[in-house]
Amino acid sequence: MTNSNIFSFKKFLNYFWIAVTGKETEFTSGSIRKAIFMLSIPMILEMLMESIFALVDIAYVSQVSVNAVATIGLTESVITLIYALAIGLSMAATAVVARRIGEKDVQGARVAAVQAIGLGVIISILLGVVGVFYAKEILALMGGEPDLIAEGYGYTKFLIGGNITIMLLFLINAIFRGAGDASIAMWTLVLSNGLNIILDPIFIFGWGPVPEYGVMGAAIATNIGRGTAVLFQLGILFFGWSKIKLVLKDLVFNLGVMINLVKVSLGGIAQFLIGTSSWVFLMRIMSEFGSEVLAGYTIAIRVIMFTLMPAWGMSNAAATLVGQNLGAKKPDRAEISVWKTGKYNAYFMGVVSLVYLIFAKSIISWFNATPSVVENGALCLQIIAIGYVFYAYGMVVTQAFNGAGDTKTPTKINFFSFWMFQLPLAYLAALTFGFGAKGVFIAITAAEVVLAVMAIIWFKKGKWKQVQV
């Protein structure tokens, strides 16, 4: 290794350390490449921890039964609707907090943070009541067979009933990211998912004094892990080192800020409801082909999330950069940040797609060796991986709109791509023309390509630069 290479490696390690410790918080001046790196590294690690847990979780549950895996698939297709609400509110929180921080209005950012958390608590309590009392009906509505419902309804009950941990984890991390404190969000996910990974086998299989709960144990472990992380987040907000530090006098209702957050978040909620509800319908179509096909699809989606989550991390970095630079009256810097982030994301996703195309069957067989499960899971992995480079740009550009507070544009794009294009194509290809599960996989890839192309075209028009939040 030459001296210049050694110097570059040391410089990389130094920047990496600064990024994960959160020592760099100024992103509206200086090198754009460095700003992307400083925000992306903790956000990628944050999302990587989430995807690692998803893989470990499905690996443990796969040892219980095929029905257990299918239960997770059906439940999470419904949980994605809760994610839609959480992510929609989170987009509003990130956009408003980032804009206030860019304007050097820290007090305004604190007020926005409190109102966002209050909204999240109210929504999650209402949804939790539905999950506790109607878990069996939810699984039946999704096409679950009687034996699957009998085995898995406890998982659905605990996961939806305890959704407040999901909601607050998303929301408070979004506040940290908007403030540029991406490293705090990362360490929160390290704590949450580290606990989940430790607790999963204890509650699923029953270790020591803890009884064996089966698939329901996965939901119990998840709620404990996420709940602990939420307490950690609140501790940092009130007593920690975040740029946003709350005091008791901040805990008041502010109608104006609340209305502004609701207005911005409605577009984000609608945007993700459109996207995630399409996954509910896709899962309903997949349930027509039996538990083994459904299990293969569920495992493949978990594996795909392993690489999509880090890519989302880089996309979240773009959202923060756009919000803060628009607040600092630097729209051109915001735009350049988006194109550079998209390019780096495409490099990453391109490499991953090759791995999935070549090693799909081996990857799926790590989780379940049932031939039908491996065959369908591998096929799903390969077909979806074909569009990975498009996903890379689509995610970054979509998050850039959201970071600017323009949540309406991605909503329109999602509506066309998923409801007007993906769902009809999936239904026709899978059930009418007889392609089976392959028809669903093709529809997923085609829709993501259409979304990316539309997002890039609209982004180039530049109207997002005039949005006020």
XYZ file of C-alpha atoms in Angstrom:
469
model
C 0.000 0.000 0.000
C 1.437 3.385 -1.052
C 1.717 6.376 1.281
C -1.126 8.125 -0.546
C -3.383 5.079 -0.095
C -2.493 4.895 3.590
C -3.299 8.604 3.941
C -6.646 8.140 2.138
C -7.550 5.167 4.328
C -6.703 7.101 7.505
C -8.766 10.043 6.241
C -11.683 7.683 5.569
C -11.442 6.215 9.094
C -11.309 9.710 10.579
C -14.410 10.810 8.656
C -16.173 7.549 9.566
C -15.488 8.125 13.258
C -16.744 11.713 13.054
C -19.890 10.504 11.293
C -20.836 7.773 13.794
C -20.072 9.964 16.805
C -22.092 12.895 15.454
C -19.342 15.474 15.784
C -20.175 17.040 12.399
C -23.533 18.879 12.316
C -23.033 21.634 9.712
C -24.284 20.533 6.289
C -25.180 23.804 4.548
C -21.595 24.744 3.664
C -18.337 23.078 2.690
C -17.893 19.901 0.647
C -21.165 18.331 -0.537
C -19.474 14.937 -0.864
C -18.328 15.152 2.764
C -21.824 16.222 3.899
C -23.363 13.225 2.107
C -20.804 10.932 3.745
C -21.303 12.362 7.237
C -25.080 11.971 7.052
C -25.203 8.748 5.036
C -22.873 6.622 7.172
C -24.963 6.713 10.388
C -28.204 6.531 8.396
C -26.978 3.512 6.421
C -25.805 1.808 9.615
C -29.146 2.650 11.229
C -31.117 1.035 8.414
C -28.645 -1.846 8.177
C -29.351 -2.683 11.816
C -33.079 -2.714 11.031
C -32.570 -5.063 8.087
C -30.204 -7.344 10.028
C -32.889 -7.751 12.644
C -35.472 -8.545 9.955
C -33.245 -11.352 8.655
C -32.435 -12.731 12.117
C -36.112 -12.578 13.067
C -37.226 -14.574 10.010
C -34.363 -17.059 10.553
C -35.598 -17.814 14.088
C -39.268 -17.960 13.094
C -38.455 -20.254 10.141
C -37.505 -22.881 12.735
C -41.030 -22.801 14.170
C -43.139 -23.630 11.076
C -44.041 -22.549 7.558
C -47.302 -21.160 8.976
C -45.288 -18.996 11.380
C -43.349 -17.453 8.486
C -46.563 -16.920 6.525
C -48.142 -15.295 9.614
C -45.334 -12.734 9.697
C -45.854 -12.065 6.000
C -49.599 -11.470 6.390
C -49.222 -9.411 9.573
C -46.454 -7.230 8.210
C -48.451 -6.489 5.100
C -50.973 -4.899 7.516
C -48.271 -3.397 9.746
C -46.996 -1.573 6.660
C -50.139 0.555 6.910
C -48.971 1.616 10.379
C -45.516 2.189 8.928
C -47.180 4.426 6.347
C -48.634 6.625 9.077
C -45.355 6.620 11.020
C -43.259 7.396 7.955
C -45.704 10.048 6.744
C -45.512 11.839 10.089
C -41.752 11.291 10.117
C -41.360 12.933 6.721
C -43.217 15.985 7.999
C -41.106 16.042 11.173
C -37.845 15.754 9.218
C -38.871 18.409 6.679
C -40.022 20.968 9.273
C -37.189 20.354 11.748
C -34.549 20.439 8.988
C -35.995 23.688 7.601
C -36.001 25.314 11.073
C -32.429 24.160 11.725
C -31.340 25.525 8.333
C -32.943 28.830 9.333
C -31.051 28.686 12.700
C -34.411 28.575 14.530
C -33.695 25.853 17.131
C -36.689 26.835 19.310
C -38.998 26.374 16.307
C -37.487 22.926 15.739
C -38.175 22.002 19.385
C -41.817 23.053 19.114
C -42.253 21.017 15.919
C -40.686 17.973 17.609
C -43.153 18.047 20.520
C -46.209 18.393 18.270
C -45.026 15.528 16.038
C -44.580 13.200 19.030
C -48.031 14.131 20.364
C -49.663 13.291 17.030
C -47.864 9.949 16.941
C -49.038 8.948 20.418
C -52.707 9.673 19.645
C -52.693 7.734 16.360
C -50.825 4.720 17.736
C -53.204 4.295 20.702
C -56.223 4.186 18.377
C -54.565 1.622 16.091
C -53.377 -0.454 19.055
C -56.950 -0.953 20.269
C -57.911 -2.383 16.853
C -54.936 -4.774 16.906
C -55.674 -6.103 20.385
C -59.363 -6.870 19.775
C -59.404 -7.864 16.076
C -56.177 -9.822 15.463
C -57.950 -12.979 14.222
C -60.245 -11.019 11.946
C -57.272 -9.177 10.435
C -55.513 -12.450 9.528
C -58.750 -13.902 8.127
C -59.290 -10.792 6.015
C -55.782 -11.260 4.587
C -56.636 -14.803 3.480
C -55.014 -16.719 6.341
C -56.140 -20.356 6.691
C -57.756 -21.445 10.006
C -54.686 -23.321 11.261
C -52.470 -20.318 10.452
C -54.801 -17.972 12.347
C -54.907 -20.288 15.370
C -51.108 -20.462 15.507
C -50.247 -16.885 14.642
C -52.932 -14.480 15.897
C -50.940 -13.794 19.084
C -48.136 -12.354 16.946
C -50.573 -10.060 15.181
C -52.190 -9.019 18.477
C -48.928 -8.106 20.184
C -47.302 -6.399 17.195
C -50.237 -4.177 16.224
C -51.278 -3.681 19.852
C -47.801 -2.410 20.702
C -47.438 -0.249 17.593
C -46.711 2.841 19.721
C -43.111 1.611 19.942
C -42.905 1.541 16.135
C -44.521 4.964 15.804
C -42.326 6.762 18.331
C -39.126 5.039 17.194
C -39.720 6.312 13.644
C -40.868 9.766 14.699
C -38.143 10.637 17.189
C -35.417 9.314 14.897
C -36.871 11.486 12.125
C -36.547 14.481 14.448
C -32.907 13.615 15.135
C -32.210 13.201 11.406
C -33.856 16.515 10.542
C -31.631 18.211 13.098
C -28.561 16.575 11.536
C -28.092 14.269 14.559
C -28.067 11.134 12.425
C -25.619 9.321 14.719
C -28.140 9.416 17.617
C -30.780 7.791 15.403
C -28.216 5.134 14.476
C -27.325 4.284 18.074
C -31.027 4.081 18.936
C -31.503 1.391 16.284
C -28.367 -0.416 17.487
C -29.933 -0.618 20.952
C -33.395 -1.587 19.694
C -32.352 -4.290 17.266
C -29.515 -5.574 19.441
C -32.084 -6.269 22.167
C -34.473 -7.809 19.631
C -31.818 -10.229 18.396
C -30.981 -11.296 21.957
C -34.599 -11.588 23.119
C -36.018 -13.284 19.998
C -34.817 -16.850 20.706
C -35.589 -16.471 24.426
C -39.273 -15.725 23.829
C -39.755 -17.824 20.667
C -38.203 -21.065 21.944
C -38.421 -20.529 25.703
C -35.142 -20.220 27.595
C -34.757 -20.457 31.358
C -37.857 -19.245 33.224
C -39.392 -17.785 30.027
C -42.021 -20.137 28.474
C -42.056 -21.010 24.757
C -44.307 -18.548 22.923
C -43.591 -19.601 19.337
C -44.157 -16.941 16.684
C -45.882 -14.693 19.273
C -42.541 -14.517 21.101
C -41.080 -12.613 18.141
C -43.650 -9.840 18.647
C -43.027 -9.729 22.415
C -39.259 -9.420 21.871
C -39.781 -6.710 19.248
C -41.971 -4.609 21.539
C -39.495 -4.869 24.424
C -36.547 -3.956 22.192
C -38.284 -1.021 20.530
C -39.851 0.167 23.776
C -36.455 0.299 25.472
C -35.058 2.272 22.529
C -37.929 4.787 22.768
C -37.095 5.397 26.432
C -33.482 5.950 25.345
C -34.648 8.470 22.723
C -36.746 10.387 25.234
C -33.820 10.457 27.653
C -31.631 12.050 24.969
C -34.326 14.592 24.040
C -34.632 15.760 27.638
C -31.186 15.119 29.126
C -28.820 14.294 26.260
C -26.573 15.839 23.662
C -28.937 16.302 20.696
C -29.128 19.673 18.958
C -32.804 19.615 19.990
C -33.089 19.479 23.788
C -36.569 19.645 25.300
C -37.641 21.076 28.647
C -40.986 20.742 30.438
C -42.242 24.133 29.243
C -42.001 22.833 25.634
C -44.680 20.197 26.365
C -47.647 22.328 25.343
C -50.159 22.097 22.518
C -49.399 24.488 19.637
C -52.298 24.603 17.174
C -50.466 26.470 14.409
C -47.478 24.131 14.345
C -49.754 21.096 14.690
C -51.832 22.154 11.682
C -48.673 22.769 9.645
C -47.350 19.309 10.536
C -50.678 17.671 9.698
C -50.780 19.487 6.366
C -47.275 18.372 5.413
C -47.740 14.862 6.781
C -51.048 14.216 4.980
C -49.218 14.067 1.680
C -46.584 11.782 3.184
C -49.180 9.529 4.825
C -51.198 9.313 1.608
C -48.003 8.652 -0.323
C -46.997 5.698 1.813
C -50.547 4.430 2.288
C -50.738 4.148 -1.474
C -47.411 2.346 -1.669
C -47.885 0.064 1.320
C -51.550 -0.730 0.731
C -50.500 -2.003 -2.679
C -48.282 -4.486 -0.797
C -51.351 -5.618 1.146
C -53.152 -6.407 -2.109
C -50.048 -8.091 -3.522
C -49.847 -10.272 -0.396
C -53.535 -11.127 -0.838
C -52.831 -12.254 -4.412
C -49.812 -14.271 -3.221
C -51.943 -16.052 -0.593
C -53.853 -17.687 -3.470
C -50.810 -19.859 -4.191
C -50.499 -21.474 -0.719
C -48.361 -21.129 2.406
C -45.100 -22.402 0.865
C -45.169 -19.873 -1.988
C -46.167 -17.177 0.515
C -43.291 -18.177 2.805
C -40.788 -17.995 -0.077
C -42.060 -14.541 -1.004
C -41.888 -13.391 2.645
C -38.285 -14.585 3.043
C -37.266 -12.959 -0.251
C -38.799 -9.621 0.775
C -36.920 -9.769 4.095
C -33.662 -10.407 2.214
C -34.429 -7.564 -0.191
C -35.065 -5.238 2.740
C -31.567 -6.073 3.964
C -30.181 -4.012 1.076
C -33.074 -1.599 0.561
C -32.759 -0.341 4.141
C -29.186 0.951 3.733
C -30.262 2.490 0.423
C -33.089 4.207 2.291
C -30.486 5.429 4.741
C -28.676 7.214 1.929
C -32.017 8.553 0.682
C -32.765 9.961 4.152
C -29.435 11.771 3.992
C -30.608 13.444 0.778
C -33.847 14.532 2.515
C -31.942 16.184 5.366
C -29.544 17.926 2.983
C -32.428 19.266 0.887
C -34.370 20.523 3.931
C -31.419 22.224 5.620
C -30.054 23.796 2.419
C -33.457 25.147 1.406
C -33.725 26.630 4.903
C -30.294 28.222 4.375
C -31.502 29.645 1.003
C -29.170 27.390 -1.032
C -31.472 25.534 -3.495
C -28.692 24.799 -6.021
C -26.609 23.089 -3.329
C -29.693 21.062 -2.383
C -30.143 19.878 -5.986
C -26.483 18.930 -6.458
C -26.657 16.953 -3.207
C -29.540 14.882 -4.572
C -27.834 13.932 -7.843
C -24.596 12.991 -6.088
C -26.433 10.907 -3.486
C -28.400 9.150 -6.230
C -25.193 8.260 -8.060
C -23.584 6.738 -4.961
C -26.780 4.829 -4.198
C -26.857 3.416 -7.743
C -23.290 2.119 -7.411
C -24.233 0.282 -4.221
C -27.491 -1.169 -5.549
C -25.865 -2.264 -8.809
C -23.339 -4.429 -6.952
C -26.047 -5.941 -4.749
C -28.234 -6.826 -7.735
C -25.422 -8.931 -9.199
C -25.069 -10.845 -5.920
C -28.796 -11.594 -5.812
C -28.945 -12.645 -9.464
C -26.101 -15.144 -9.019
C -26.697 -16.517 -5.504
C -30.503 -16.271 -5.065
C -31.203 -19.962 -4.329
C -28.323 -20.276 -1.896
C -29.455 -17.161 -0.012
C -33.083 -18.319 0.343
C -32.029 -21.848 1.385
C -30.189 -20.368 4.397
C -33.612 -19.609 5.865
C -35.726 -22.533 4.671
C -34.717 -25.628 2.677
C -38.228 -26.591 1.513
C -37.844 -26.898 -2.333
C -41.006 -24.928 -3.184
C -40.092 -22.172 -0.709
C -36.549 -21.901 -2.141
C -37.745 -21.935 -5.767
C -40.308 -19.166 -5.336
C -38.161 -17.084 -2.989
C -35.189 -17.223 -5.381
C -37.348 -16.287 -8.356
C -38.719 -13.292 -6.446
C -35.214 -12.203 -5.462
C -33.860 -12.411 -9.012
C -36.722 -10.630 -10.762
C -36.854 -7.755 -8.255
C -33.044 -7.369 -8.314
C -33.207 -6.579 -12.045
C -34.621 -3.136 -11.227
C -32.272 -2.285 -8.359
C -30.412 0.571 -10.081
C -33.746 2.226 -10.862
C -34.811 1.807 -7.238
C -31.627 3.604 -6.164
C -32.491 6.827 -7.991
C -36.221 6.506 -7.300
C -35.694 6.349 -3.537
C -33.277 9.276 -3.398
C -35.317 11.601 -5.601
C -38.575 10.729 -3.801
C -36.997 11.467 -0.424
C -35.623 14.726 -1.821
C -39.192 15.882 -2.548
C -40.179 14.884 0.985
C -37.191 16.673 2.505
C -38.327 19.845 0.750
C -41.808 19.407 2.253
C -43.279 18.614 -1.168
C -45.071 15.395 -0.214
C -47.821 15.855 -2.828
C -45.640 15.118 -5.857
C -44.448 11.684 -4.651
C -48.064 10.910 -3.694
C -49.174 11.425 -7.285
C -46.256 9.379 -8.585
C -46.989 6.543 -6.130
C -50.687 6.558 -7.002
C -50.003 6.036 -10.684
C -47.086 3.616 -10.272
C -48.671 1.354 -7.669
C -52.456 1.558 -7.964
C -52.906 2.400 -11.631
C -50.010 0.290 -12.940
C -48.639 -2.302 -10.466
C -51.835 -3.780 -9.009
C -53.713 -4.277 -12.304
C -50.568 -5.736 -13.884
C -49.994 -8.107 -10.938
C -53.596 -9.334 -10.965
C -53.726 -9.840 -14.718
C -50.291 -11.479 -14.967
C -50.679 -13.741 -11.912
C -54.330 -14.815 -12.109
C -55.765 -13.939 -15.530
C -52.814 -14.882 -17.770
C -51.591 -17.712 -15.544
C -48.062 -16.532 -14.697
C -48.717 -17.286 -11.036
C -46.370 -15.791 -8.458
C -43.943 -14.771 -11.211
C -46.544 -12.291 -12.469
C -46.531 -10.514 -9.093
C -42.720 -10.321 -9.062
C -42.638 -8.830 -12.569
C -45.268 -6.237 -11.624
C -43.215 -5.136 -8.587
C -40.098 -4.520 -10.666
C -41.917 -2.799 -13.521
C -43.717 -0.421 -11.151
C -40.490 0.626 -9.417
C -38.892 1.422 -12.778
C -41.888 3.550 -13.776
C -41.745 5.343 -10.402
C -38.049 6.194 -10.786
C -38.478 7.606 -14.300
C -41.459 9.752 -13.297
C -39.724 11.042 -10.157
C -36.609 12.129 -12.074
C -38.660 13.945 -14.730
C -40.665 15.888 -12.120
C -37.629 16.626 -9.996
C -35.870 18.290 -12.936
C -38.743 20.770 -13.240
C -37.530 22.331 -9.951
C -40.889 23.331 -8.428
C -39.890 21.653 -5.131
C -37.474 24.543 -4.528
C -40.390 26.959 -3.930
C -42.226 24.860 -1.300
C -42.669 26.562 2.100
C -43.041 24.590 5.356
